[in-house]
C-alpha positions in Angstrom: 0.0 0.0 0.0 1.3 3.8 -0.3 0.4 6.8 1.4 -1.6 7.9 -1.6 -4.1 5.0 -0.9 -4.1 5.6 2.7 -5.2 9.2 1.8 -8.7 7.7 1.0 -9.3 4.0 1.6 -11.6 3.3 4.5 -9.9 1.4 7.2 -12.3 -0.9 9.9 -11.0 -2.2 12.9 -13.3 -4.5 15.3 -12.5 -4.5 18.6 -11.7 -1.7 20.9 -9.4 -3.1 23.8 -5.3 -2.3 23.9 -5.1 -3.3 20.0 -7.8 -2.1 18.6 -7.7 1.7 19.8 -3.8 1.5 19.6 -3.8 0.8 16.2 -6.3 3.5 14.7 -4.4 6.0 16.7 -1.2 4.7 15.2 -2.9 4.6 11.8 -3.4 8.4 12.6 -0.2 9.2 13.5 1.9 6.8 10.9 -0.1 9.1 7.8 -3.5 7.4 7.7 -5.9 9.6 6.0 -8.8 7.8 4.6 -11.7 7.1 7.3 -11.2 5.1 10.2 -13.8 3.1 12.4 -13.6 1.6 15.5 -16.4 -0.8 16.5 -16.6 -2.7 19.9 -19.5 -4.8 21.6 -19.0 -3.3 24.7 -20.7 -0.1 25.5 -18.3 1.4 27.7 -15.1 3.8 26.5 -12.2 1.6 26.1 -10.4 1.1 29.1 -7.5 -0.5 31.0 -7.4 -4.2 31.4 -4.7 -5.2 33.7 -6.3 -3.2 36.6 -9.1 -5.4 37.0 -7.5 -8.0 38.5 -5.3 -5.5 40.6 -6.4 -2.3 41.9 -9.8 -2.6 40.4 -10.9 -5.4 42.9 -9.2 -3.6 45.2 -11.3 -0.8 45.2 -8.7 2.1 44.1 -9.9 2.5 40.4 -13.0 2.5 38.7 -12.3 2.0 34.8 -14.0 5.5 34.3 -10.6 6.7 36.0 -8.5 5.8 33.4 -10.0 5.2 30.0 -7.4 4.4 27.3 -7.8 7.5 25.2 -10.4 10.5 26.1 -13.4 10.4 24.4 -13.1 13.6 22.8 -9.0 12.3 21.9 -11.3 10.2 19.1 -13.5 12.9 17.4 -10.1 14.9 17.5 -8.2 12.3 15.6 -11.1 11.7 12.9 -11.8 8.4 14.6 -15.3 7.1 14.1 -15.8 5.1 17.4 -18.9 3.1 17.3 -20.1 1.5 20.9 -22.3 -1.1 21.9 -22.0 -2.5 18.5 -21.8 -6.4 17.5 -20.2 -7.5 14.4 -22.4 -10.2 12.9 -20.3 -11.3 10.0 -17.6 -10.2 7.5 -17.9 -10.7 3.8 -14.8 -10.7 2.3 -16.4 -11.0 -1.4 -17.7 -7.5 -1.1 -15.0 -6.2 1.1 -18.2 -5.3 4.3 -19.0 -6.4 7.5 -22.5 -7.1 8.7 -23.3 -5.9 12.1 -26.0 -7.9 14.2 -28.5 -4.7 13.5 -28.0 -5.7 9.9 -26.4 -2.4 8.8 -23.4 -3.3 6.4 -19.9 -0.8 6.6 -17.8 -1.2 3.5 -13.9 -1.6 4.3 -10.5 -1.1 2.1 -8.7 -2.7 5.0 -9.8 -4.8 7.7 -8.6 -4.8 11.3 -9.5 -7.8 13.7 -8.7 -7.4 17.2 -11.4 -9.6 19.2 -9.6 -10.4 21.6 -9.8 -13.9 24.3 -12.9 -15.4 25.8 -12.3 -16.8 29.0 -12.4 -20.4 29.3 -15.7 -21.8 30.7 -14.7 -25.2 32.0 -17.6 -28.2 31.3 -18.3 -28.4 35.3 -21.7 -29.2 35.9 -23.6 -26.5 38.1 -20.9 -23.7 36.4 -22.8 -22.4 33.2 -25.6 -20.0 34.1 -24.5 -20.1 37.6 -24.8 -16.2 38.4 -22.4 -16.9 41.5 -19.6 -18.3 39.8 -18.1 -15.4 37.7 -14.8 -15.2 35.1 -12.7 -11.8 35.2 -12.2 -10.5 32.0 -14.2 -7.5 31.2 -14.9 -4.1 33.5 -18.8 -5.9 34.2 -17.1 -9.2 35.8 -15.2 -6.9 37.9 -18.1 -4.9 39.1 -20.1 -8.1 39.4 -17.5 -9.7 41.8 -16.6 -6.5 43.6 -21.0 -6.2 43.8 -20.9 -9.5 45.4 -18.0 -9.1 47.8 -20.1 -6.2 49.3 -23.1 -7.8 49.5 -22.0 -10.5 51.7 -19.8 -9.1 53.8 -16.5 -11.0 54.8 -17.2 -14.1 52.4 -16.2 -17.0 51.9 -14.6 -16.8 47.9 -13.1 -19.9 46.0 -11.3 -19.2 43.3 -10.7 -22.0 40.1 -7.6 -22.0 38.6 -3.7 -20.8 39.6 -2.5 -19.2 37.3 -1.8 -15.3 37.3 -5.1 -14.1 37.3 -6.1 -16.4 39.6 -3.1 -15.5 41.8 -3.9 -11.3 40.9 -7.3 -11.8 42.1 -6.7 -13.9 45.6 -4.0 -11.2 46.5 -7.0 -8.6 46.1 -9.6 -10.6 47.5 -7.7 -11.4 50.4 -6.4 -7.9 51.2 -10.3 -7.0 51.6 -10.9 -9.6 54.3 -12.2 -12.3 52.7 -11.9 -15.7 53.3 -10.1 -17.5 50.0 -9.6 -20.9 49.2 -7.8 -21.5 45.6 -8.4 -24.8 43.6 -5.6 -26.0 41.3 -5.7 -28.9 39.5 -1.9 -29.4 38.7 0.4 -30.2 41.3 2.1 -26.5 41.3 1.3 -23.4 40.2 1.1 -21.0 37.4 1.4 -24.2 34.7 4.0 -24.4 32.2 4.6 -20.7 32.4 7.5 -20.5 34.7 10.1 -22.3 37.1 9.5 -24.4 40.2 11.5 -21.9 42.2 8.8 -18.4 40.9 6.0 -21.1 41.5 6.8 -22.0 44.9 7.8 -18.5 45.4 4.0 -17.5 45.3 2.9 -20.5 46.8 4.6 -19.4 50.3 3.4 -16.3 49.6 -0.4 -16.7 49.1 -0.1 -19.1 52.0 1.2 -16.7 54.0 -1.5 -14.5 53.8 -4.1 -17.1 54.6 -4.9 -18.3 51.3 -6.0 -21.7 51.3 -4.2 -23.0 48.0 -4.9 -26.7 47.4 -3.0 -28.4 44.5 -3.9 -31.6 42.4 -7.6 -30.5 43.5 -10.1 -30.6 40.7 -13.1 -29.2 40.7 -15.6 -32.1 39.6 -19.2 -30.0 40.5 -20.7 -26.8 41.4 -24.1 -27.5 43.2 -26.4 -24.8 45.0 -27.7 -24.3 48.6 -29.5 -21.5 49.6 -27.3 -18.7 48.9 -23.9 -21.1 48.8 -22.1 -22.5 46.2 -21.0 -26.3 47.0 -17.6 -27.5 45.2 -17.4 -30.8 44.9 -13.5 -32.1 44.0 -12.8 -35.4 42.2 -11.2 -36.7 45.1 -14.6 -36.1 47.3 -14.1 -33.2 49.5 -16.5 -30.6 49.5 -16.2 -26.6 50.0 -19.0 -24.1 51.0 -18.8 -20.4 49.4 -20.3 -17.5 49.1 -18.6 -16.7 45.3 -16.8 -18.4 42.8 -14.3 -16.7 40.6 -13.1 -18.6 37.8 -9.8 -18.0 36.7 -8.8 -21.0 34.2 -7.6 -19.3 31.1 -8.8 -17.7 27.6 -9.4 -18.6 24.4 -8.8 -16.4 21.2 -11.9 -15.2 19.9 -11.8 -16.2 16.6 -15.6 -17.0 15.8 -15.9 -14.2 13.2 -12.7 -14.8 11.3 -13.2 -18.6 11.0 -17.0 -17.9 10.2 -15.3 -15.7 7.2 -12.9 -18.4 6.2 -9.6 -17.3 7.4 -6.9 -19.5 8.7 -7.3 -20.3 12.2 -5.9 -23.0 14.4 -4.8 -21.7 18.5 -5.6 -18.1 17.0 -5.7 -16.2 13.8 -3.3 -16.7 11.7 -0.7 -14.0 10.4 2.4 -13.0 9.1 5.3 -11.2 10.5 3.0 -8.2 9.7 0.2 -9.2 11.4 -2.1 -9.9 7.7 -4.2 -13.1 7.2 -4.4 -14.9 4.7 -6.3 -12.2 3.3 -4.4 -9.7 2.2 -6.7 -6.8 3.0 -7.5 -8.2 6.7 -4.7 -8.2 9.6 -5.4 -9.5 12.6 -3.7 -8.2 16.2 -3.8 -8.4 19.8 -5.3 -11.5 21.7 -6.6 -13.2 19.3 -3.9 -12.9 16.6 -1.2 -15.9 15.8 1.8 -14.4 14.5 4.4 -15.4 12.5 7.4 -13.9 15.4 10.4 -12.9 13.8 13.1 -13.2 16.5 11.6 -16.5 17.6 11.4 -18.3 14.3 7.7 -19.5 15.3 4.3 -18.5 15.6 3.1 -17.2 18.7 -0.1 -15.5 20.5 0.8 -13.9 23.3 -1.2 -12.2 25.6 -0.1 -9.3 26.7 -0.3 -5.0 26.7 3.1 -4.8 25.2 2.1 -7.5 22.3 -1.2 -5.5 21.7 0.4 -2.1 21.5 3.5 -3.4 18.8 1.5 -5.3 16.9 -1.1 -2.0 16.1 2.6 -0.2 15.0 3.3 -2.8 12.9 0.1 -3.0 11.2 0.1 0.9 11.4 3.1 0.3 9.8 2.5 -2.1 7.0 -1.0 -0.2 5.9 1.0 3.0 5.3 3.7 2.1 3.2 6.4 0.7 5.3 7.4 -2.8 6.2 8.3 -3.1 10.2 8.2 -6.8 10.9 7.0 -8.1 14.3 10.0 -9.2 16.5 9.2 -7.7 19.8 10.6 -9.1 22.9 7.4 -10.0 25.0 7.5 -8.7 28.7 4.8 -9.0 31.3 3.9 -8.4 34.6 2.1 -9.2 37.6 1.3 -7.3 40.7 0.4 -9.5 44.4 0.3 -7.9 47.5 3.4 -5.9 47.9 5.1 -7.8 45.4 5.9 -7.0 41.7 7.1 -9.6 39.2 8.9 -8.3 36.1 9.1 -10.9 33.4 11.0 -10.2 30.0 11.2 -13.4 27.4 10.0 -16.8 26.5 11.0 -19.2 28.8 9.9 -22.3 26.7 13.0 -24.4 26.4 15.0 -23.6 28.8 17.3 -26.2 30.6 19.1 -24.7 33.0 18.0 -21.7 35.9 20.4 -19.4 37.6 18.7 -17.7 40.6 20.1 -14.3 42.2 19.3 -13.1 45.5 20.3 -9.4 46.3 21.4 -8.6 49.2 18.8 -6.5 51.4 19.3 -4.9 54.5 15.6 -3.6 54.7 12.7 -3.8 52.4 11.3 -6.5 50.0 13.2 -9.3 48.6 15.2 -8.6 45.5 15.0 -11.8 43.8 15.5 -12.6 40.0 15.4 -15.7 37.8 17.8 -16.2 34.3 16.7 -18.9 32.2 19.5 -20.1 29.3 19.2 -22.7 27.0 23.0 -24.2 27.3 24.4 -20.9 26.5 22.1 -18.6 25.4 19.4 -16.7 27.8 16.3 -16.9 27.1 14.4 -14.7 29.9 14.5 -12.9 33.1 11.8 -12.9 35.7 12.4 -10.4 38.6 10.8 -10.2 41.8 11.1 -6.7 43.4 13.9 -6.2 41.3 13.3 -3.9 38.6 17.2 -3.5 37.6 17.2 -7.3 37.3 14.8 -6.9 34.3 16.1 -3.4 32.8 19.2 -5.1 32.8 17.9 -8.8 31.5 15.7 -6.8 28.6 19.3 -5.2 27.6 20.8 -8.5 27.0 18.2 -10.5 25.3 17.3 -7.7 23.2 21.0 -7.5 22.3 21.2 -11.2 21.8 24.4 -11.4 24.2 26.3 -14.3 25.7 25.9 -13.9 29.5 29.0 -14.8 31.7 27.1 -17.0 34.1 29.8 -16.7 36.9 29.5 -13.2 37.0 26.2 -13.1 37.5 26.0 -15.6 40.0 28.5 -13.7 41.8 26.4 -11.1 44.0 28.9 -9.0 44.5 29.3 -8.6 40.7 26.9 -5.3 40.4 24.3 -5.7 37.7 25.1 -3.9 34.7 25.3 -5.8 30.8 28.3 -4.5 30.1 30.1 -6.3 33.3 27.5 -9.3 32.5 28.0 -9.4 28.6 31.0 -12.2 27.5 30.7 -11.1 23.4 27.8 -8.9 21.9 26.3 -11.3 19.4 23.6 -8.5 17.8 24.2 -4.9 18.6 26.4 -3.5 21.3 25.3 -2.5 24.4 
């Protein structure tokens, strides 16, 4: 495409979470002339995700507090934001999508950022159970935080231990509640990091009177009154007032396999985010890309991943080819405790913990996972030079001497840390 198209093609984008409001603003600012329109189900102005499970349930925010652009930031940027809207189809033949009110919007380019659903597991007594609640949107928020009020100090179990499950009994707990937390694995936080950051937050959440109870599977969800009876496999039974449900997503890819676009664990795309349509791209959530540094294709779920996949496609619609090779990086707030994650782990055979010496305050703790030589990610507890420094090294690609780093008295830096700079210098 050239900036001379852009001047007048009509671009669409559905969905209006990190990705899809990122990427018409950076259509805006990469030279984007032509009309833009932003459709989302959801009535409310785009806002903040990661809060929900954080500060949100906490009671600090409301999502009013912090919307992800003004609303008058969209009428300013010629950005045709359409609420409250449901996208019934997309008809690639005629280059329109169909909305649910049966009003058609023609498109030049097509934008899908729908996002994850989150996993309802098949546990009898869970669907349609108004008590047993996922956390994904601003309304499951409200509805848990509606429900936490209503009964006082209650009694919460929470299914699944992963990090949202983690975020939201750190929340829940620091409001009184009573929380027990059902994982079916025997540790924590699945495949997505080490024993030691798993059993890290085990001790922790324990500490804080979290019931957590491994290899525990949830086999039914009965009612009682106003209580919710869970029923393991192994027989034991649990009385609460709410359920949370915290067991994953699932990338919302209904439309674009309904349209007959590649799908498989996501939409597919290539290293600039486009389908195997040429005029759709897909982003965000939802979107299975083919990663450039990693050699693979990966969906990752994450802020950063929304917001650099939008560039790219900013990018690629304007004129100019930025492939997607971002270094993912996450993070995860619990109690007082902030983990710092930079990198794919998946691989890794060999761990190299670092323990900062503290005289007072929070542990500084970090985690370095290599494959043989080469490191692959950093997670850092408390520590956020441990992941500046980590993010400088993998984004450099360099050899780390693995003495030196175990060697605590060896300051942190990647130029003490770095044995020979394998893509850029540091």
């Amino acid at each position: 495409m050239t900036n001379s198209m852009s001047s007048s093609a009509n671009c669409v984008i559905i969905g209006a979470s990190h990705a899809g409001v990122n990427c018409a603003f950076s259509l805006r600012q990469a030279g984007w002339n032509g009309p833009i329109v932003l459709i989302d189900a959801q009535a409310q102005l785009p806002y903040h995700r990661p809060p929900l499970s954080k500060s949100y349930l906490l009671g600090n925010k409301k999502t009013d507090d912090k919307p992800l652009k003004a609303a008058e930031s969209y009428a300013e940027t010629n950005i045709d934001l359409r609420l409250g809207e449901c996208v019934a189809s997309i008809d690639r033949a005629r280059k329109h999508i169909v909305l649910k009110s049966k009003e058609e919007l023609p498109y030049d380019k097509l934008v899908i950022a729908t996002g994850a659903e989150p996993i309802l597991p098949p546990i009898p007594g869970l669907q349609g159970n108004a008590k047993v609640i996922p956390l994904r949107t601003a309304a499951h928020a409200h509805q848990i935080l509606q429900e936490l009020d209503r009964s006082g100090l209650p009694q919460v179990g929470i299914i699944g231990g992963g990090y949202i499950g983690l975020e939201v009994a750190a929340a829940i707990r620091q409001k009184e509640a009573k929380v027990t937390l059902f994982e079916r694995e025997n540790n924590l936080l699945g495949r997505v990091t080490s024993p030691y950051i798993a059993d890290y937050f085990l001790q922790l959440h324990r500490s804080r009177g979290v019931n957590i109870l491994l290899n525990h599977t949830v086999a039914s969800i009965t009612e009682n009154g106003d209580k919710q009876i869970v029923e393991c496999s192994d027989g034991s039974t649990y009385s609460f007032d709410l359920i949370v449900l915290g067991v994953g997503v699932y990338p919302a890819v209904g439309l674009a396999a309904q349209a007959g676009l590649n799908t498989s664990d996501g939409l597919e795309v290539n290293k600039y985010c486009q389908t195997s349509d040429p005029n759709i791209y897909g982003i965000g959530d939802c979107a299975l890309c083919d990663h450039q540094r990693y050699g693979k294709k990966l969906r990752i779920e994450s802020v950063q991943n929304a917001v650099d996949q939008a560039k790219v496609v900013a990018c690629h619609l304007t004129g100019r080819d930025l492939a997607y090779d971002s270094i993912p990086w996450f993070w995860s707030d619990q109690y007082e405790v902030k983990l710092q994650m930079v990198g794919l782990q998946y691989g890794y055979n060999e761990t190299l913990v670092r323990h900062e010496p503290q005289t007072e305050g929070p542990d500084k703790i970090s985690v370095w996972y290599f494959e043989d030589e080469k490191l692959l990610a950093v997670d850092a507890i408390n520590d956020g030079k441990a992941y500046v420094v980590g993010s400088r090294l993998l984004q450099a690609e360099h050899i780390v001497d693995k003495a030196l780093l175990a060697d605590i008295s060896v300051p942190l830096h990647p130029k003490k840390l770095a044995i020979t700079p394998s893509r850029t210098t540091l």
